[in-house]
Amino acid sequence: MSASVVTIVYVNDAPAAARFYGELLGIGPSLETPGYIAFDLGPGADLALWAEQFEGLAEVPRTSEVCLAIDGGPEELEAVFQQWQSTGVTILHEPHDAGFGRTFLAADPDGNRIRVAPQD
């Protein structure tokens, strides 16, 4: 069986969220519809932003996060942190050491969590 993994992030405004993620990732969408926009992250991995999926759903706590795994070690992580902070990205937890290495946590405009961590 051939499969790919699509991480779906629920957002209020798909075009606005796509601009945010496109700027953070430095890439453009691979698929765009009015309420669903996807980014090809490489072989077998996509990030999709899906709007208009909240009607009739109970409020659910956010229990997951998108993780951007980067090369380059702690210096690269600090550079990403400084860049994101300078552009006004909401930072939830500044760079710190965790069991898997240096990391920080940010949020998109809808409150979805974005972790930056070292690549395994």
PDB file of C-alpha atoms in Angstrom, residues 26-73:
ATOM      1  CA  GLY A  26       8.980  29.781   2.429  1.00  0.00           C
ATOM      2  CA  ILE A  27       6.775  27.788   0.028  1.00  0.00           C
ATOM      3  CA  GLY A  28       3.526  28.210  -1.856  1.00  0.00           C
ATOM      4  CA  PRO A  29       0.429  26.022  -1.777  1.00  0.00           C
ATOM      5  CA  SER A  30       0.213  22.917  -3.941  1.00  0.00           C
ATOM      6  CA  LEU A  31      -3.617  22.917  -3.884  1.00  0.00           C
ATOM      7  CA  GLU A  32      -6.028  25.801  -3.286  1.00  0.00           C
ATOM      8  CA  THR A  33      -9.793  25.800  -2.916  1.00  0.00           C
ATOM      9  CA  PRO A  34     -11.833  28.429  -1.042  1.00  0.00           C
ATOM     10  CA  GLY A  35     -11.821  26.474   2.237  1.00  0.00           C
ATOM     11  CA  TYR A  36      -8.962  23.983   1.850  1.00  0.00           C
ATOM     12  CA  ILE A  37      -5.349  24.809   1.036  1.00  0.00           C
ATOM     13  CA  ALA A  38      -2.502  22.284   1.055  1.00  0.00           C
ATOM     14  CA  PHE A  39       1.292  22.537   1.036  1.00  0.00           C
ATOM     15  CA  ASP A  40       3.512  19.767  -0.314  1.00  0.00           C
ATOM     16  CA  LEU A  41       6.204  19.281   2.334  1.00  0.00           C
ATOM     17  CA  GLY A  42       8.125  16.601   0.473  1.00  0.00           C
ATOM     18  CA  PRO A  43       7.661  12.958  -0.451  1.00  0.00           C
ATOM     19  CA  GLY A  44       4.656  11.583   1.399  1.00  0.00           C
ATOM     20  CA  ALA A  45       3.928  14.621   3.578  1.00  0.00           C
ATOM     21  CA  ASP A  46       1.456  17.478   3.221  1.00  0.00           C
ATOM     22  CA  LEU A  47       0.162  20.229   5.483  1.00  0.00           C
ATOM     23  CA  ALA A  48      -3.477  21.175   4.848  1.00  0.00           C
ATOM     24  CA  LEU A  49      -5.409  24.145   6.205  1.00  0.00           C
ATOM     25  CA  TRP A  50      -9.137  23.529   6.376  1.00  0.00           C
ATOM     26  CA  ALA A  51     -11.698  26.226   7.160  1.00  0.00           C
ATOM     27  CA  GLU A  52     -15.439  26.031   7.786  1.00  0.00           C
ATOM     28  CA  GLN A  53     -15.237  22.789   9.762  1.00  0.00           C
ATOM     29  CA  PHE A  54     -16.304  24.137  13.158  1.00  0.00           C
ATOM     30  CA  GLU A  55     -20.084  24.333  12.764  1.00  0.00           C
ATOM     31  CA  GLY A  56     -21.777  21.789  14.983  1.00  0.00           C
ATOM     32  CA  LEU A  57     -18.562  20.744  16.701  1.00  0.00           C
ATOM     33  CA  ALA A  58     -18.181  21.075  20.435  1.00  0.00           C
ATOM     34  CA  GLU A  59     -15.239  23.159  21.617  1.00  0.00           C
ATOM     35  CA  VAL A  60     -12.289  20.791  21.699  1.00  0.00           C
ATOM     36  CA  PRO A  61      -9.013  21.566  23.463  1.00  0.00           C
ATOM     37  CA  ARG A  62      -6.014  21.704  21.160  1.00  0.00           C
ATOM     38  CA  THR A  63      -4.029  18.565  21.892  1.00  0.00           C
ATOM     39  CA  SER A  64      -1.585  18.453  18.986  1.00  0.00           C
ATOM     40  CA  GLU A  65       0.971  20.634  17.296  1.00  0.00           C
ATOM     41  CA  VAL A  66       2.683  20.956  13.953  1.00  0.00           C
ATOM     42  CA  CYS A  67       6.416  20.372  14.385  1.00  0.00           C
ATOM     43  CA  LEU A  68       8.938  21.954  12.046  1.00  0.00           C
ATOM     44  CA  ALA A  69      12.056  19.788  12.364  1.00  0.00           C
ATOM     45  CA  ILE A  70      15.099  21.743  11.225  1.00  0.00           C
ATOM     46  CA  ASP A  71      18.732  20.945  10.425  1.00  0.00           C
ATOM     47  CA  GLY A  72      21.608  23.027  11.688  1.00  0.00           C
ATOM     48  CA  GLY A  73      21.610  22.609  15.438  1.00  0.00           C
TER      49      GLY A  73
END
